[in-house]
Amino acid sequence: MTLETEGGDATVSTTTVQPDTEDTMSDAEEALIEEGEIAGDYLEQLLDVLDFDGDIDLDVEGDRAVVSIDGGDDLTKLVGHSGEVLDALQELTRLAVQQATGVRSRLMLDVAGWRAKRRADLSTLGAAAAERVLQTGAPEQLAPMTPFERKIVHDAVAAIDGVASESEGVEPNRRVVVIPE
């Protein structure tokens, strides 16, 4: 669906999950789709206020709604330094969904593909650190990261035999340490 907005066009597309059986979608899937639609409406209004162009894509991955904004030249301003603005925008969007549904949302927001690229970079970082630890036998501390970032690194390390990872420190300086098993 394309919506004319003051100052630009915002395009909203929805990808729905098709059930594996002929049964109707589960209540959980319907709730996630509703979360995505509420978030999309909220973000569309924000883009209108900011006079930014962008396409809003709604999807469901696993047990969470995923909303992506792509296409506009100004969108990197919504990411900010190291994703700080994106994290804040994600929390505001989650609050808007919670206000509408009465249920805390676990929605994931990506802007201009930043979070997807960051995920790939962190997976590579975790795998490379794991390989170095395998070769040297010495533990390796990584830079402080957010909980989202640490989870990605832990997952990448867990995929490699002979090493493990743990988190150490206190927020905001909590970091992943890769250790030999």
PDB file of C-alpha atoms in Angstrom:
ATOM      1  CA  MET A   1       0.000   0.000   0.000  1.00  0.00           C
ATOM      2  CA  THR A   2       1.364   3.464  -0.828  1.00  0.00           C
ATOM      3  CA  LEU A   3       0.299   6.403   1.265  1.00  0.00           C
ATOM      4  CA  GLU A   4       0.713  10.021   0.271  1.00  0.00           C
ATOM      5  CA  THR A   5       2.229  11.955   3.124  1.00  0.00           C
ATOM      6  CA  GLU A   6       2.956  15.591   3.623  1.00  0.00           C
ATOM      7  CA  GLY A   7       6.481  16.068   2.287  1.00  0.00           C
ATOM      8  CA  GLY A   8       6.921  12.653   0.678  1.00  0.00           C
ATOM      9  CA  ASP A   9       5.707   9.140   0.086  1.00  0.00           C
ATOM     10  CA  ALA A  10       5.799   6.394   2.652  1.00  0.00           C
ATOM     11  CA  THR A  11       5.317   2.907   1.333  1.00  0.00           C
ATOM     12  CA  VAL A  12       4.177   0.202   3.703  1.00  0.00           C
ATOM     13  CA  SER A  13       4.402  -3.435   2.704  1.00  0.00           C
ATOM     14  CA  THR A  14       3.407  -6.347   4.855  1.00  0.00           C
ATOM     15  CA  THR A  15       4.784  -9.863   4.665  1.00  0.00           C
ATOM     16  CA  THR A  16       2.463 -12.264   6.390  1.00  0.00           C
ATOM     17  CA  VAL A  17       3.410 -15.658   7.674  1.00  0.00           C
ATOM     18  CA  GLN A  18       1.602 -18.473   5.896  1.00  0.00           C
ATOM     19  CA  PRO A  19       0.775 -21.366   8.196  1.00  0.00           C
ATOM     20  CA  ASP A  20       2.267 -24.763   7.322  1.00  0.00           C
ATOM     21  CA  THR A  21      -1.131 -26.390   7.615  1.00  0.00           C
ATOM     22  CA  GLU A  22      -4.512 -25.459   6.229  1.00  0.00           C
ATOM     23  CA  ASP A  23      -5.550 -24.208   9.671  1.00  0.00           C
ATOM     24  CA  THR A  24      -5.876 -20.513  10.288  1.00  0.00           C
ATOM     25  CA  MET A  25      -3.025 -18.495  11.676  1.00  0.00           C
ATOM     26  CA  SER A  26      -2.377 -18.951  15.384  1.00  0.00           C
ATOM     27  CA  ASP A  27      -3.321 -16.252  17.852  1.00  0.00           C
ATOM     28  CA  ALA A  28       0.389 -15.611  18.489  1.00  0.00           C
ATOM     29  CA  GLU A  29       1.067 -15.005  14.781  1.00  0.00           C
ATOM     30  CA  GLU A  30      -1.930 -12.711  14.499  1.00  0.00           C
ATOM     31  CA  ALA A  31      -0.750 -10.754  17.554  1.00  0.00           C
ATOM     32  CA  LEU A  32       2.714 -10.334  16.010  1.00  0.00           C
ATOM     33  CA  ILE A  33       1.217  -9.124  12.739  1.00  0.00           C
ATOM     34  CA  GLU A  34      -0.913  -6.651  14.697  1.00  0.00           C
ATOM     35  CA  GLU A  35       2.218  -5.440  16.547  1.00  0.00           C
ATOM     36  CA  GLY A  36       3.959  -4.875  13.219  1.00  0.00           C
ATOM     37  CA  GLU A  37       1.017  -2.947  11.805  1.00  0.00           C
ATOM     38  CA  ILE A  38       0.758  -0.713  14.885  1.00  0.00           C
ATOM     39  CA  ALA A  39       4.516  -0.093  14.753  1.00  0.00           C
ATOM     40  CA  GLY A  40       4.323   0.635  11.017  1.00  0.00           C
ATOM     41  CA  ASP A  41       1.578   3.221  11.585  1.00  0.00           C
ATOM     42  CA  TYR A  42       3.567   4.849  14.393  1.00  0.00           C
ATOM     43  CA  LEU A  43       6.758   4.991  12.301  1.00  0.00           C
ATOM     44  CA  GLU A  44       4.881   6.272   9.263  1.00  0.00           C
ATOM     45  CA  GLN A  45       3.626   9.214  11.341  1.00  0.00           C
ATOM     46  CA  LEU A  46       7.169   9.837  12.595  1.00  0.00           C
ATOM     47  CA  LEU A  47       8.540   9.889   9.040  1.00  0.00           C
ATOM     48  CA  ASP A  48       5.795  12.354   8.082  1.00  0.00           C
ATOM     49  CA  VAL A  49       6.664  14.676  10.972  1.00  0.00           C
ATOM     50  CA  LEU A  50      10.374  14.510  10.108  1.00  0.00           C
ATOM     51  CA  ASP A  51       9.632  14.901   6.381  1.00  0.00           C
ATOM     52  CA  PHE A  52      11.710  11.778   5.627  1.00  0.00           C
ATOM     53  CA  ASP A  53      10.972   9.390   2.773  1.00  0.00           C
ATOM     54  CA  GLY A  54      11.145   5.677   3.450  1.00  0.00           C
ATOM     55  CA  ASP A  55       9.571   2.309   2.831  1.00  0.00           C
ATOM     56  CA  ILE A  56       8.279   0.451   5.873  1.00  0.00           C
ATOM     57  CA  ASP A  57       8.402  -3.334   5.653  1.00  0.00           C
ATOM     58  CA  LEU A  58       6.560  -5.464   8.196  1.00  0.00           C
ATOM     59  CA  ASP A  59       7.483  -9.098   8.807  1.00  0.00           C
ATOM     60  CA  VAL A  60       7.350 -11.828  11.441  1.00  0.00           C
ATOM     61  CA  GLU A  61      10.507 -13.781  12.246  1.00  0.00           C
ATOM     62  CA  GLY A  62      10.221 -16.503  14.832  1.00  0.00           C
ATOM     63  CA  ASP A  63       8.507 -15.071  17.870  1.00  0.00           C
ATOM     64  CA  ARG A  64       8.831 -11.368  17.134  1.00  0.00           C
ATOM     65  CA  ALA A  65       7.574  -8.727  14.767  1.00  0.00           C
ATOM     66  CA  VAL A  66      10.275  -7.163  12.601  1.00  0.00           C
ATOM     67  CA  VAL A  67       9.887  -3.699  11.107  1.00  0.00           C
ATOM     68  CA  SER A  68      12.378  -2.259   8.618  1.00  0.00           C
ATOM     69  CA  ILE A  69      12.600   1.241   7.190  1.00  0.00           C
ATOM     70  CA  ASP A  70      14.560   1.562   3.955  1.00  0.00           C
ATOM     71  CA  GLY A  71      14.912   3.793   0.952  1.00  0.00           C
ATOM     72  CA  GLY A  72      15.287   7.357   2.158  1.00  0.00           C
ATOM     73  CA  ASP A  73      18.473   9.425   2.021  1.00  0.00           C
ATOM     74  CA  ASP A  74      17.978  10.885   5.506  1.00  0.00           C
ATOM     75  CA  LEU A  75      17.431   7.551   7.243  1.00  0.00           C
ATOM     76  CA  THR A  76      20.978   7.281   8.583  1.00  0.00           C
ATOM     77  CA  LYS A  77      20.012  10.107  10.948  1.00  0.00           C
ATOM     78  CA  LEU A  78      17.577   7.635  12.539  1.00  0.00           C
ATOM     79  CA  VAL A  79      20.457   5.231  13.215  1.00  0.00           C
ATOM     80  CA  GLY A  80      22.822   7.674  14.927  1.00  0.00           C
ATOM     81  CA  HIS A  81      26.300   6.910  16.250  1.00  0.00           C
ATOM     82  CA  SER A  82      26.696   3.165  16.901  1.00  0.00           C
ATOM     83  CA  GLY A  83      22.937   2.668  16.572  1.00  0.00           C
ATOM     84  CA  GLU A  84      22.071   4.753  19.638  1.00  0.00           C
ATOM     85  CA  VAL A  85      19.231   6.638  17.951  1.00  0.00           C
ATOM     86  CA  LEU A  86      17.951   3.377  16.443  1.00  0.00           C
ATOM     87  CA  ASP A  87      17.883   1.729  19.892  1.00  0.00           C
ATOM     88  CA  ALA A  88      15.937   4.678  21.315  1.00  0.00           C
ATOM     89  CA  LEU A  89      13.528   4.675  18.364  1.00  0.00           C
ATOM     90  CA  GLN A  90      12.991   0.934  18.802  1.00  0.00           C
ATOM     91  CA  GLU A  91      12.086   1.462  22.472  1.00  0.00           C
ATOM     92  CA  LEU A  92       9.674   4.296  21.598  1.00  0.00           C
ATOM     93  CA  THR A  93       8.057   2.089  18.958  1.00  0.00           C
ATOM     94  CA  ARG A  94       7.751  -0.767  21.455  1.00  0.00           C
ATOM     95  CA  LEU A  95       6.078   1.624  23.902  1.00  0.00           C
ATOM     96  CA  ALA A  96       3.625   2.768  21.218  1.00  0.00           C
ATOM     97  CA  VAL A  97       2.735  -0.876  20.534  1.00  0.00           C
ATOM     98  CA  GLN A  98       2.383  -1.566  24.264  1.00  0.00           C
ATOM     99  CA  GLN A  99       0.102   1.440  24.668  1.00  0.00           C
ATOM    100  CA  ALA A 100      -2.146   0.159  21.878  1.00  0.00           C
ATOM    101  CA  THR A 101      -2.158  -3.528  22.847  1.00  0.00           C
ATOM    102  CA  GLY A 102      -1.538  -3.503  26.592  1.00  0.00           C
ATOM    103  CA  VAL A 103       1.229  -6.089  26.101  1.00  0.00           C
ATOM    104  CA  ARG A 104       5.000  -5.493  26.179  1.00  0.00           C
ATOM    105  CA  SER A 105       6.421  -5.857  22.670  1.00  0.00           C
ATOM    106  CA  ARG A 106       9.685  -7.558  21.654  1.00  0.00           C
ATOM    107  CA  LEU A 107       9.538  -5.950  18.220  1.00  0.00           C
ATOM    108  CA  MET A 108      12.833  -5.528  16.360  1.00  0.00           C
ATOM    109  CA  LEU A 109      13.402  -2.362  14.324  1.00  0.00           C
ATOM    110  CA  ASP A 110      15.986  -1.907  11.584  1.00  0.00           C
ATOM    111  CA  VAL A 111      16.665   1.317   9.707  1.00  0.00           C
ATOM    112  CA  ALA A 112      18.561   1.486   6.403  1.00  0.00           C
ATOM    113  CA  GLY A 113      19.789  -2.101   6.942  1.00  0.00           C
ATOM    114  CA  TRP A 114      22.055  -0.990   9.797  1.00  0.00           C
ATOM    115  CA  ARG A 115      21.019  -3.683  12.272  1.00  0.00           C
ATOM    116  CA  ALA A 116      21.276  -6.451   9.638  1.00  0.00           C
ATOM    117  CA  LYS A 117      24.789  -5.296   8.674  1.00  0.00           C
ATOM    118  CA  ARG A 118      25.783  -5.008  12.342  1.00  0.00           C
ATOM    119  CA  ARG A 119      24.541  -8.556  12.956  1.00  0.00           C
ATOM    120  CA  ALA A 120      26.705  -9.870  10.097  1.00  0.00           C
ATOM    121  CA  ASP A 121      29.745  -7.908  11.304  1.00  0.00           C
ATOM    122  CA  LEU A 122      29.346  -9.183  14.881  1.00  0.00           C
ATOM    123  CA  SER A 123      28.961 -12.786  13.717  1.00  0.00           C
ATOM    124  CA  THR A 124      32.204 -12.424  11.779  1.00  0.00           C
ATOM    125  CA  LEU A 125      33.893 -10.822  14.805  1.00  0.00           C
ATOM    126  CA  GLY A 126      32.783 -13.638  17.124  1.00  0.00           C
ATOM    127  CA  ALA A 127      33.887 -16.371  14.716  1.00  0.00           C
ATOM    128  CA  ALA A 128      37.279 -14.702  14.173  1.00  0.00           C
ATOM    129  CA  ALA A 129      37.851 -14.317  17.925  1.00  0.00           C
ATOM    130  CA  ALA A 130      36.910 -17.975  18.432  1.00  0.00           C
ATOM    131  CA  GLU A 131      39.416 -19.067  15.776  1.00  0.00           C
ATOM    132  CA  ARG A 132      42.182 -16.979  17.399  1.00  0.00           C
ATOM    133  CA  VAL A 133      41.409 -18.514  20.795  1.00  0.00           C
ATOM    134  CA  LEU A 134      41.520 -21.996  19.255  1.00  0.00           C
ATOM    135  CA  GLN A 135      44.956 -21.234  17.769  1.00  0.00           C
ATOM    136  CA  THR A 136      46.521 -19.516  20.782  1.00  0.00           C
ATOM    137  CA  GLY A 137      44.693 -21.187  23.661  1.00  0.00           C
ATOM    138  CA  ALA A 138      44.473 -17.779  25.357  1.00  0.00           C
ATOM    139  CA  PRO A 139      41.181 -16.112  26.310  1.00  0.00           C
ATOM    140  CA  GLU A 140      40.231 -12.998  24.348  1.00  0.00           C
ATOM    141  CA  GLN A 141      38.186 -10.054  25.629  1.00  0.00           C
ATOM    142  CA  LEU A 142      36.112  -8.123  23.128  1.00  0.00           C
ATOM    143  CA  ALA A 143      35.034  -4.484  23.328  1.00  0.00           C
ATOM    144  CA  PRO A 144      31.985  -3.588  25.457  1.00  0.00           C
ATOM    145  CA  MET A 145      28.687  -4.268  23.689  1.00  0.00           C
ATOM    146  CA  THR A 146      24.959  -3.970  24.155  1.00  0.00           C
ATOM    147  CA  PRO A 147      22.971  -7.079  25.154  1.00  0.00           C
ATOM    148  CA  PHE A 148      21.755  -7.415  21.532  1.00  0.00           C
ATOM    149  CA  GLU A 149      25.324  -7.345  20.246  1.00  0.00           C
ATOM    150  CA  ARG A 150      26.640  -9.768  22.895  1.00  0.00           C
ATOM    151  CA  LYS A 151      23.941 -12.319  22.043  1.00  0.00           C
ATOM    152  CA  ILE A 152      24.985 -12.322  18.401  1.00  0.00           C
ATOM    153  CA  VAL A 153      28.640 -12.855  19.355  1.00  0.00           C
ATOM    154  CA  HIS A 154      27.732 -15.621  21.839  1.00  0.00           C
ATOM    155  CA  ASP A 155      25.736 -17.380  19.088  1.00  0.00           C
ATOM    156  CA  ALA A 156      28.662 -17.132  16.638  1.00  0.00           C
ATOM    157  CA  VAL A 157      31.121 -18.509  19.206  1.00  0.00           C
ATOM    158  CA  ALA A 158      28.731 -21.335  20.202  1.00  0.00           C
ATOM    159  CA  ALA A 159      28.791 -22.581  16.597  1.00  0.00           C
ATOM    160  CA  ILE A 160      32.527 -23.366  16.876  1.00  0.00           C
ATOM    161  CA  ASP A 161      33.724 -26.459  18.745  1.00  0.00           C
ATOM    162  CA  GLY A 162      36.496 -26.082  21.322  1.00  0.00           C
ATOM    163  CA  VAL A 163      35.607 -22.580  22.554  1.00  0.00           C
ATOM    164  CA  ALA A 164      32.986 -20.976  24.737  1.00  0.00           C
ATOM    165  CA  SER A 165      32.017 -17.431  25.617  1.00  0.00           C
ATOM    166  CA  GLU A 166      30.796 -15.579  28.673  1.00  0.00           C
ATOM    167  CA  SER A 167      29.888 -12.018  29.516  1.00  0.00           C
ATOM    168  CA  GLU A 168      31.855 -10.072  32.104  1.00  0.00           C
ATOM    169  CA  GLY A 169      31.561  -6.625  33.610  1.00  0.00           C
ATOM    170  CA  VAL A 170      28.767  -4.235  34.395  1.00  0.00           C
ATOM    171  CA  GLU A 171      26.676  -2.248  31.904  1.00  0.00           C
ATOM    172  CA  PRO A 172      27.564  -0.203  29.918  1.00  0.00           C
ATOM    173  CA  ASN A 173      31.011  -1.836  29.930  1.00  0.00           C
ATOM    174  CA  ARG A 174      29.832  -5.450  29.791  1.00  0.00           C
ATOM    175  CA  ARG A 175      31.819  -7.456  27.259  1.00  0.00           C
ATOM    176  CA  VAL A 176      32.147 -10.919  25.749  1.00  0.00           C
ATOM    177  CA  VAL A 177      35.158 -13.034  26.686  1.00  0.00           C
ATOM    178  CA  VAL A 178      35.952 -15.978  24.413  1.00  0.00           C
ATOM    179  CA  ILE A 179      37.664 -18.846  26.258  1.00  0.00           C
ATOM    180  CA  PRO A 180      39.051 -22.251  25.284  1.00  0.00           C
ATOM    181  CA  GLU A 181      37.008 -25.233  26.473  1.00  0.00           C
TER     182      GLU A 181
END
